[in-house]
CSV table of C-alpha atoms and ligand atoms in Angstrom, one decimal:
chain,number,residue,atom,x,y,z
A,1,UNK,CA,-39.4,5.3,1.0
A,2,UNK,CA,-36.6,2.5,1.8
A,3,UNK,CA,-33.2,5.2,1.5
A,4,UNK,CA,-30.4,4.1,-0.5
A,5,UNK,CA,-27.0,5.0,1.1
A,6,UNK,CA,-23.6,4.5,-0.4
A,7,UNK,CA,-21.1,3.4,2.0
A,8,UNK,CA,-17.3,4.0,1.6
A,9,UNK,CA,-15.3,1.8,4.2
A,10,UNK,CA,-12.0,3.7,3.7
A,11,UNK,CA,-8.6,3.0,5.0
A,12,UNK,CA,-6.7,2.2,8.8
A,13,UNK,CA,-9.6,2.2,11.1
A,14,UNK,CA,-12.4,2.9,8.8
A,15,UNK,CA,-13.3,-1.0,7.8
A,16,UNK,CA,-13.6,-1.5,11.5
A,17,UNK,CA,-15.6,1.5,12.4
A,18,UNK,CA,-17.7,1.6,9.0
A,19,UNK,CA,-19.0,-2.6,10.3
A,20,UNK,CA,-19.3,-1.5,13.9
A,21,UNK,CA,-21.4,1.1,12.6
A,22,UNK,CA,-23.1,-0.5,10.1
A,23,UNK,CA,-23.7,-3.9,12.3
A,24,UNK,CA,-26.4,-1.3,14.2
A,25,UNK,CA,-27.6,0.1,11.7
A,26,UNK,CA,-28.9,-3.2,9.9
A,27,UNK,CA,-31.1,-3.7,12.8
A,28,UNK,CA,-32.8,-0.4,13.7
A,29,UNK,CA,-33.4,1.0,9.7
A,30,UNK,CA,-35.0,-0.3,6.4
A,31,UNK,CA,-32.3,0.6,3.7
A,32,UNK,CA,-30.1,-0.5,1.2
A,33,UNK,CA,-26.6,-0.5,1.5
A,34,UNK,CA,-24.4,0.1,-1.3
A,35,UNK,CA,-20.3,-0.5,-1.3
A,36,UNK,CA,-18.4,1.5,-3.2
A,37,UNK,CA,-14.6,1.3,-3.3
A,38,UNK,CA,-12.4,4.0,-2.9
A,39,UNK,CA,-9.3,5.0,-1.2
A,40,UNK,CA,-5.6,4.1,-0.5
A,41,UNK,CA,-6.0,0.1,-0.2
A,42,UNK,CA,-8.3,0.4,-3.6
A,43,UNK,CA,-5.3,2.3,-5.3
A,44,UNK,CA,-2.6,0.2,-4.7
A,45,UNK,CA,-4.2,-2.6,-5.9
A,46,UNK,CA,-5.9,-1.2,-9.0
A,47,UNK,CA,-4.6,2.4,-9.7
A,48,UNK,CA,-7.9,3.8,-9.7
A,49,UNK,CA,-8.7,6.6,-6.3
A,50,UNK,CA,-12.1,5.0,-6.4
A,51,UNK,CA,-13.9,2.4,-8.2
A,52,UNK,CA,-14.9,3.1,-11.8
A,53,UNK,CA,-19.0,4.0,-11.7
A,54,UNK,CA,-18.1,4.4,-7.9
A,55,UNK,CA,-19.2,8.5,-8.4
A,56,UNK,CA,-22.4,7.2,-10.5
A,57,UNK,CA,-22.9,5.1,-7.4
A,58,UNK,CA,-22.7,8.2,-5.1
A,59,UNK,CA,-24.9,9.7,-7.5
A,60,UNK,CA,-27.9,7.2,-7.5
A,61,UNK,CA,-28.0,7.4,-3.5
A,62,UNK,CA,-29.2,9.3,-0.9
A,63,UNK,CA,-26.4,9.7,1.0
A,64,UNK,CA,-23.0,8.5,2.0
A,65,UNK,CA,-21.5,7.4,4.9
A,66,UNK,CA,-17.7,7.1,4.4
A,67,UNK,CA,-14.7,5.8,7.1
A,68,UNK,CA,-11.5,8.0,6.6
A,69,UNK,CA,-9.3,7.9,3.5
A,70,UNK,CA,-5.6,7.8,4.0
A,71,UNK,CA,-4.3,10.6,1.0
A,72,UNK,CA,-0.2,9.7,1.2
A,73,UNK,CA,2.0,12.8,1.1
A,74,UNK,CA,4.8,10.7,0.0
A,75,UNK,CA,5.3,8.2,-2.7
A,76,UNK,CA,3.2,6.9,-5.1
A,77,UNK,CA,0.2,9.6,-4.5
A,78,UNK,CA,-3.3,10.5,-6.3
A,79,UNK,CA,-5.6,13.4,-5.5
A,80,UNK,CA,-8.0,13.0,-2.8
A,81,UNK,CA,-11.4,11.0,-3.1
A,82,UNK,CA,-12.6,13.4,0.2
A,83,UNK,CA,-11.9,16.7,-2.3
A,84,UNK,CA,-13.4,15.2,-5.0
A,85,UNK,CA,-16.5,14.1,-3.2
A,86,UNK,CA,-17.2,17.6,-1.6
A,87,UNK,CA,-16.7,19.8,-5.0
A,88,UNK,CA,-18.5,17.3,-7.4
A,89,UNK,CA,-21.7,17.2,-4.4
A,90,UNK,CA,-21.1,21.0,-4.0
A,91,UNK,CA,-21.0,19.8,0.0
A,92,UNK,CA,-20.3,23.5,1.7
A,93,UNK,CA,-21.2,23.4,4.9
A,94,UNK,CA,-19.2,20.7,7.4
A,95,UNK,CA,-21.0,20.5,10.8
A,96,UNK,CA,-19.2,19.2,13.7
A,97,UNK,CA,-20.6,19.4,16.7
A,98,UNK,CA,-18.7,18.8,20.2
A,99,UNK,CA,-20.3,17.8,23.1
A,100,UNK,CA,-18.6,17.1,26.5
A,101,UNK,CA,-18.7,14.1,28.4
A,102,UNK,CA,-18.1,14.6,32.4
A,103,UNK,CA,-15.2,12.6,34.0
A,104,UNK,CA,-13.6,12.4,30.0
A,105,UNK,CA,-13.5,15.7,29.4
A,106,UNK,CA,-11.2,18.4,29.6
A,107,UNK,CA,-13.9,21.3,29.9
A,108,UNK,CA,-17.7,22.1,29.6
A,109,UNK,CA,-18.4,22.1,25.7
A,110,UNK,CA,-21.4,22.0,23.6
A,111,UNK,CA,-21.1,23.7,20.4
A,112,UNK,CA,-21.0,23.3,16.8
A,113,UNK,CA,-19.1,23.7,14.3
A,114,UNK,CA,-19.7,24.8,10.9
A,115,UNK,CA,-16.5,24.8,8.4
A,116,UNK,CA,-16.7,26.1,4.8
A,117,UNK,CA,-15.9,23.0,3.2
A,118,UNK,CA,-15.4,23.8,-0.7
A,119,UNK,CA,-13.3,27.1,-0.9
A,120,UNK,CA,-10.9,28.9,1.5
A,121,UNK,CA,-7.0,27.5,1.1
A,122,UNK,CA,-8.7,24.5,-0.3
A,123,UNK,CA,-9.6,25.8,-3.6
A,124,UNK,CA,-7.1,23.1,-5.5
A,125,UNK,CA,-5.6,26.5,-7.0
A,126,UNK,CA,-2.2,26.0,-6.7
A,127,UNK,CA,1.1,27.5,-8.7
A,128,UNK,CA,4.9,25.9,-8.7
A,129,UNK,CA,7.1,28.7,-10.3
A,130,UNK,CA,11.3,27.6,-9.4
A,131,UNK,CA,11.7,28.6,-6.3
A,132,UNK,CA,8.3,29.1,-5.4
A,133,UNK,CA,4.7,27.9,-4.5
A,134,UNK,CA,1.5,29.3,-4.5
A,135,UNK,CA,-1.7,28.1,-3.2
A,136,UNK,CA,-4.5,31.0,-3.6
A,137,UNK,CA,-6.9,31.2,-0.5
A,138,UNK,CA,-10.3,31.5,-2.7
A,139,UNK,CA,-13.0,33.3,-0.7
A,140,UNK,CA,-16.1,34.3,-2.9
A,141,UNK,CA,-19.1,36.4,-1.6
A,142,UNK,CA,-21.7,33.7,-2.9
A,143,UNK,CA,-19.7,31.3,-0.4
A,144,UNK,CA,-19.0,33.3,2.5
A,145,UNK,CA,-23.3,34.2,2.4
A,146,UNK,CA,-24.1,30.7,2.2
A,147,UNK,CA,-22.2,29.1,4.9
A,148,UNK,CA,-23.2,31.9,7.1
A,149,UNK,CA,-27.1,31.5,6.2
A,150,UNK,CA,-26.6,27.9,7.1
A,151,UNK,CA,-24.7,28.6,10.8
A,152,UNK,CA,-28.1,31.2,11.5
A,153,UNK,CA,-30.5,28.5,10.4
A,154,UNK,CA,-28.8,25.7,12.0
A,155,UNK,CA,-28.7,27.9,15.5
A,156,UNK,CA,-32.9,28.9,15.2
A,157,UNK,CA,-33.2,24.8,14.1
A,158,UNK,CA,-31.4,23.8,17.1
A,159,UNK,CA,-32.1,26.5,19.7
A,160,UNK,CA,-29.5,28.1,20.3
A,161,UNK,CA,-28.6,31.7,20.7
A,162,UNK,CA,-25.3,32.7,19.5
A,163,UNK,CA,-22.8,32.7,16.2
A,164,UNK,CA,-19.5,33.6,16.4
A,165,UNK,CA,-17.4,34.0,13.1
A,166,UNK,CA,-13.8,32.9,13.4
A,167,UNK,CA,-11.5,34.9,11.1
A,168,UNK,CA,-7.8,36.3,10.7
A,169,UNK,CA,-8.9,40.0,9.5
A,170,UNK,CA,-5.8,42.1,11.0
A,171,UNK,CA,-3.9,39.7,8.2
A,172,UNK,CA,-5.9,38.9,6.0
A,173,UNK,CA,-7.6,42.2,5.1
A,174,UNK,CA,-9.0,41.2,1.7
A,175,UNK,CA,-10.5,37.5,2.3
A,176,UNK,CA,-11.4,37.2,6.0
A,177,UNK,CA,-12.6,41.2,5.7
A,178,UNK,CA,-15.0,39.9,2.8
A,179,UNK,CA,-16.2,36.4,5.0
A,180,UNK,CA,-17.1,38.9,8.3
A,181,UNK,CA,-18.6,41.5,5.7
A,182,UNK,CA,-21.4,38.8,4.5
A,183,UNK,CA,-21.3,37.0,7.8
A,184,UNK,CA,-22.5,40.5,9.7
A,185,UNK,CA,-24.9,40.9,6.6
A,186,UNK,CA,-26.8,37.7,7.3
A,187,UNK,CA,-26.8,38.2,10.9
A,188,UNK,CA,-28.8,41.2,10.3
A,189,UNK,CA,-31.4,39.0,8.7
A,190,UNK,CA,-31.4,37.2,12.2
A,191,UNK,CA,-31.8,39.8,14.9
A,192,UNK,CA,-33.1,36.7,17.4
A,193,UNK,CA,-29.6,35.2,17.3
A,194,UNK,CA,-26.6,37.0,18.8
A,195,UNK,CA,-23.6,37.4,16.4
A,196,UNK,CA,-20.4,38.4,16.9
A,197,UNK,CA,-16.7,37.3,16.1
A,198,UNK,CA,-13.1,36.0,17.2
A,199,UNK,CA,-9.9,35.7,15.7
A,200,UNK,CA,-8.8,32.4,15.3
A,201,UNK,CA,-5.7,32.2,17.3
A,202,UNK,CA,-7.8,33.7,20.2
A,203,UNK,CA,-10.0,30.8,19.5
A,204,UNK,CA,-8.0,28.3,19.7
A,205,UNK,CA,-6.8,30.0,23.0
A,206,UNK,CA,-10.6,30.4,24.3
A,207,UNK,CA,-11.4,26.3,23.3
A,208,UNK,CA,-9.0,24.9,25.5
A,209,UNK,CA,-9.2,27.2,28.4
A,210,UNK,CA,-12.8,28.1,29.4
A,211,UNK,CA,-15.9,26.4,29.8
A,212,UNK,CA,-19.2,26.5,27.2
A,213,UNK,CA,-16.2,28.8,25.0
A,214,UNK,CA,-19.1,29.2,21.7
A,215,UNK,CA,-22.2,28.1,20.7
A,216,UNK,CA,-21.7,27.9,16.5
A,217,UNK,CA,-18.7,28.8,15.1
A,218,UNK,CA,-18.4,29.5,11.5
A,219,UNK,CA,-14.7,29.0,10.4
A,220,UNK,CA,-13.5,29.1,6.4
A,221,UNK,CA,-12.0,25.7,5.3
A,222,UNK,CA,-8.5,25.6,7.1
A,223,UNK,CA,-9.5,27.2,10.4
A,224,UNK,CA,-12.3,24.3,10.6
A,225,UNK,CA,-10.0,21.9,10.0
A,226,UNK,CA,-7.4,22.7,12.4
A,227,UNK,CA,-9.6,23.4,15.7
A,228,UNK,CA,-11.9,21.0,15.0
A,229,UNK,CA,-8.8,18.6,16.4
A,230,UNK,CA,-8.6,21.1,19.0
A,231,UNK,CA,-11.9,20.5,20.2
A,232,UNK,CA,-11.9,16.7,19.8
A,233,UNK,CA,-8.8,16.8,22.0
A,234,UNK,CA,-10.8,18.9,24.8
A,235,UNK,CA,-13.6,16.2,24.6
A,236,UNK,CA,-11.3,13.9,25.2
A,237,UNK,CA,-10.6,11.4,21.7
A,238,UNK,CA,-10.5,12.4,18.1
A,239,UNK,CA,-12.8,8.9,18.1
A,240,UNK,CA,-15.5,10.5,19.7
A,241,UNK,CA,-16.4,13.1,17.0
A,242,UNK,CA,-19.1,12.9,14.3
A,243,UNK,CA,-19.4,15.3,11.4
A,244,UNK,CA,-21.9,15.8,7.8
A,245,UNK,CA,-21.1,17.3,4.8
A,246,UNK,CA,-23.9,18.7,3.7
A,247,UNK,CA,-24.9,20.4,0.1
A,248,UNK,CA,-28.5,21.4,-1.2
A,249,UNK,CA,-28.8,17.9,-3.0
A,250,UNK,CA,-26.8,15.8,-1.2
A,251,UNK,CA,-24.8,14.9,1.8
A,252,UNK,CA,-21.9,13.0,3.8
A,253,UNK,CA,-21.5,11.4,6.9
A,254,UNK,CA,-18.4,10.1,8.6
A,255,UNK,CA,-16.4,10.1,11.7
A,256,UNK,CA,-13.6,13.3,11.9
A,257,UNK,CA,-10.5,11.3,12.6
A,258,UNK,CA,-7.9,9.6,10.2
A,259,UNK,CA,-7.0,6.5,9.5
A,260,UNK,CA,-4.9,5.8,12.5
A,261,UNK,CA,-2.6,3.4,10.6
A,262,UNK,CA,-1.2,3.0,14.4
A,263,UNK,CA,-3.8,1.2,15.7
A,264,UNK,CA,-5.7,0.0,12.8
A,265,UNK,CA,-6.5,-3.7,12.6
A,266,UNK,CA,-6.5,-4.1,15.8
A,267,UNK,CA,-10.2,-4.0,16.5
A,268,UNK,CA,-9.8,-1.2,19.6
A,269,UNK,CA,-10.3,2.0,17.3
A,270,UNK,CA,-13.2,4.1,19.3
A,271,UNK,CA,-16.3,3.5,16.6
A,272,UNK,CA,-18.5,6.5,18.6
A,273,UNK,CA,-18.0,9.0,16.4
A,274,UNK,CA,-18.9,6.8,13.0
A,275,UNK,CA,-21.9,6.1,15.1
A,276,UNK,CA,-22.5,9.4,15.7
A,277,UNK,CA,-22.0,10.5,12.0
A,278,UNK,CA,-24.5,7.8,11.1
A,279,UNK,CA,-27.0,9.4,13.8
A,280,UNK,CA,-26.8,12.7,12.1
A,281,UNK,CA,-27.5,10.8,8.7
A,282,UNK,CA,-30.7,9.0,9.7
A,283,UNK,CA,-31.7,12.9,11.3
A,284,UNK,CA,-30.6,14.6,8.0
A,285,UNK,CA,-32.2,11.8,5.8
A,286,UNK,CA,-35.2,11.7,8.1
A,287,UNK,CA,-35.7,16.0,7.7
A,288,UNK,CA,-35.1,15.5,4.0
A,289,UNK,CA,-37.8,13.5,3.1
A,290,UNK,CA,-40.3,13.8,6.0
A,291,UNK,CA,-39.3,10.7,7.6
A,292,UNK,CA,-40.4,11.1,11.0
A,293,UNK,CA,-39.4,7.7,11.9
A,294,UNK,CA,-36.0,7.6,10.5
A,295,UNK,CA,-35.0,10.8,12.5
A,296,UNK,CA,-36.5,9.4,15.7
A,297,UNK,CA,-34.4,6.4,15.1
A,298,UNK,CA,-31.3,8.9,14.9
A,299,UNK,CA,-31.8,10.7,17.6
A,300,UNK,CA,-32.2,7.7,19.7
A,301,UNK,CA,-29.1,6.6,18.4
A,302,UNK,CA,-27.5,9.2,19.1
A,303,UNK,CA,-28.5,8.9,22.8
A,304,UNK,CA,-27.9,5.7,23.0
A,305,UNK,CA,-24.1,6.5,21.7
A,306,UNK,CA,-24.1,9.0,24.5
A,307,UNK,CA,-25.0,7.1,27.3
A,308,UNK,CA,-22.4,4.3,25.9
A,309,UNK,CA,-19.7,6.6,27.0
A,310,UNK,CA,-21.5,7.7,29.9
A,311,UNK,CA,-22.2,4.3,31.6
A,312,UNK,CA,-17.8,4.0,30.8
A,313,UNK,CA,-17.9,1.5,28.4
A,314,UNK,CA,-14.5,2.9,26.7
A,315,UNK,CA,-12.2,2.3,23.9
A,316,UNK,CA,-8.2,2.4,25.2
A,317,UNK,CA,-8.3,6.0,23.8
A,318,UNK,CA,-10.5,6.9,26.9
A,319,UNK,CA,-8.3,4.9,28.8
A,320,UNK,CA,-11.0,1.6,29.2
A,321,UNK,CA,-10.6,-1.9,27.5
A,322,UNK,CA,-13.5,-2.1,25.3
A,323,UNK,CA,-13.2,-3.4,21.7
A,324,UNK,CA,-14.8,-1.5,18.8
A,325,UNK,CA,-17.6,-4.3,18.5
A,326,UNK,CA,-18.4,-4.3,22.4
A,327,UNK,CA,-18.9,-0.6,22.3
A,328,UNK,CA,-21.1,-1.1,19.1
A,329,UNK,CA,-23.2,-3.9,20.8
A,330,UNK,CA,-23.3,-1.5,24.0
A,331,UNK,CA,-25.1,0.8,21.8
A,332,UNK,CA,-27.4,-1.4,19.9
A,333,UNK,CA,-28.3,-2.5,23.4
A,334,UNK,CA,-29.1,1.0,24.7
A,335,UNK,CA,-31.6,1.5,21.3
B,1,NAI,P1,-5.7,10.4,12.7
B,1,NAI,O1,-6.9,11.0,13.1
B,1,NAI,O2,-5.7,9.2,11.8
B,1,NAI,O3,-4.9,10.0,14.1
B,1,NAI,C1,-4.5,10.9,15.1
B,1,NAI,C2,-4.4,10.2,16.4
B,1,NAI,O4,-5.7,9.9,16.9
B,1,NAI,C3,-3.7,8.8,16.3
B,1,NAI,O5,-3.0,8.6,17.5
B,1,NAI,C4,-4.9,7.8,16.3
B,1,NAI,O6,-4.6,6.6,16.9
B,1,NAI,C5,-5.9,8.6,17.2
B,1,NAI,N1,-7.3,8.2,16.7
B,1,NAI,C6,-7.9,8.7,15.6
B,1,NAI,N2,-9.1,8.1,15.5
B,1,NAI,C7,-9.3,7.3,16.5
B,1,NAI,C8,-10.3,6.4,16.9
B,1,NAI,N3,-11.5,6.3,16.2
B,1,NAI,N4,-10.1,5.7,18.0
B,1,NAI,C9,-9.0,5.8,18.7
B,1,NAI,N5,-8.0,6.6,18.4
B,1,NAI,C10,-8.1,7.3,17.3
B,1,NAI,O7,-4.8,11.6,12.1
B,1,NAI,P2,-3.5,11.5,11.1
B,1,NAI,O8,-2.5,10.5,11.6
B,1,NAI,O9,-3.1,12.9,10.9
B,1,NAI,O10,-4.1,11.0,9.7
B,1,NAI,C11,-3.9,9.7,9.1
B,1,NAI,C12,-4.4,9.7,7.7
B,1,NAI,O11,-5.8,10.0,7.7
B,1,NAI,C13,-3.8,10.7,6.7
B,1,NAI,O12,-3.5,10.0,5.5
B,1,NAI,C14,-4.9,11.7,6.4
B,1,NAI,O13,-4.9,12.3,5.1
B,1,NAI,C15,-6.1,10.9,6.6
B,1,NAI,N6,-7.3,11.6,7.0
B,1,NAI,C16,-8.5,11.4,6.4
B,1,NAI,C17,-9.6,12.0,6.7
B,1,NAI,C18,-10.9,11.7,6.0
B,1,NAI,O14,-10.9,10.8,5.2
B,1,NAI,N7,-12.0,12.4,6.3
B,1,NAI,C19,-9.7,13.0,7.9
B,1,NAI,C20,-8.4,13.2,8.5
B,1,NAI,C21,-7.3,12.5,8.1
């Protein structure tokens, strides 16, 4: 099977890190590449979020690997292509997983993190009265049971031993109670995986000031998002961070970061964690369809990315001189 995947380029950095990545990827797999257009650019020029057929596009592949979209908060706006992409796929569970490199790092990390990506304050339910705004934090039981199913299946998958849920209970009584009643629930399904659980400003407390702080953490939507930054900043560069989006049918890959409109253009943005994203795509696509190959090729990539950064051949966000392209050939060369 030759896999078709749909490729967003994005905004800011995301043409840059989207070719680095893709400049690999021509050379190690068989597939076809498809462009869709979306995002800011896209808009100004033609009104339209994303291209018209561009979701039937998505449709027709295997997966997507996307750069980030800028969504402006002021001026002319539209509603964002990420949203829209994650409730039309159904893509619920966001992994992220942090590893630290020595000499970069601020501590000893390697976890994973696995965000609720469809519900939480991100439901799109949102009220304007006068004087007033209100945007309802959705938590259902059907979502809080799958996302934890997935964090226990992706801990057995991958070997590890522990899953800790992140939560704000002592507030938050009615939704948190209800995503730490169906996380313990599951866990009780998986008595050969430790569970227990942290509240998320003692989290976010624990990331940045111990070593190995969790093994998974499952965090509703907003949580997620927020120390997911957290962590990137304790490995060292937003630029080094990978993440999928994945739903029962279909999936998403791309780097965490923005569009960091201050460097963009520039050809220095940090392409590791695209390449890193596009590691976890092969793997995913490879599991998917019994592609034995295509995950082996991911998983060397995703060594090779590794020992890129080890063997301190650095963007300026790590403080080195490389340019996104000599990092990418760096790791073509290590495959
Ligand atoms: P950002 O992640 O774009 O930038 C934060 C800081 O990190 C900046 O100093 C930037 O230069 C640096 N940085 C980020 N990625 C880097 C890389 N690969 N290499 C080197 N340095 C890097 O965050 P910001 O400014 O909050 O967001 C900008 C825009 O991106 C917003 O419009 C936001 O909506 C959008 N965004 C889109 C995402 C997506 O499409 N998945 C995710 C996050 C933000």
């Amino acid at each position: 099977m030759r896999p078709k995947i749909a490729v967003i380029r994005g905004d800011g950095i995301g043409p840059e890190v989207i070719d680095a990545t893709l400049s690999i990827l021509e050379r190690i797999v068989e597939a076809d590449f498809i462009e869709v257009r979306a995002g800011k650019r896209y808009f100004m020029e033609t009104g339209l979020p994303i291209e018209e057929g561009g979701m039937e596009k998505l449709r027709e592949s295997d997966a997507l690997l996307k750069g980030p979209i800028a969504t402006p908060t002021r001026g002319r706006t539209y509603s964002s292509v990420n949203l829209r992409i994650r409730r039309e796929f159904d893509l619920y569970a966001n992994i992220r997983p942090f590893k630290s490199y020595e000499g970069i790092s601020l501590r000893r990390m390697n976890l994973v993190m696995v965000r609720e990506n469809v519900e939480g304050l991100y439901s799109g339910e949102e009220e304007l009265y006068e004087d007033k705004a209100i945007t309802k934090r959705v938590i259902t039981r059907r979502g809080a049971r799958r996302i934890a199913e997935f964090a226990f299946r992706l801990a057995e998958d991958e070997g590890r031993s522990r899953v800790t849920a992140i939560h704000k209970k002592n507030v938050l009584k009615l939704s948190d109670g209800l995503f730490l009643e169906e996380f313990y629930r599951v866990a009780a399904m998986h008595p050969g995986i430790e569970a227990d659980d942290y509240i998320v400003d003692a989290a976010a407390y624990r990331l940045v000031k111990v070593d190995d702080p969790f093994d998974v953490m499952l965090l509703p939507n907003l949580y997620g998002d927020i120390l997911s930054d957290v962590a990137a900043g304790v490995v060292g560069s937003l630029g080094l961070c990978g993440s999928a989006q994945v739903g029962d049918n279909y999936a998403a890959f791309e780097p965490i970061h923005g569009t960091a409109e201050d460097i963009a253009g520039r050809g220095v943005a940090n392409p590791i964690g695209t390449i890193l994203a596009a590691s976890m795509m092969l793997e995913w696509l490879g599991s998917r369809y019994g592609l034995a190959d295509l995950a082996q090729v991911g998983r060397r990539m995703r060594e090779a990315a590794d020992r890129t950064v080890r063997d301190g051949i650095l963007t300026p966000d790590l403080g080195g001189g490389a340019t996104t392209r000599e990092v990418a050939e760096a790791v073509l060369d290590r495959i």
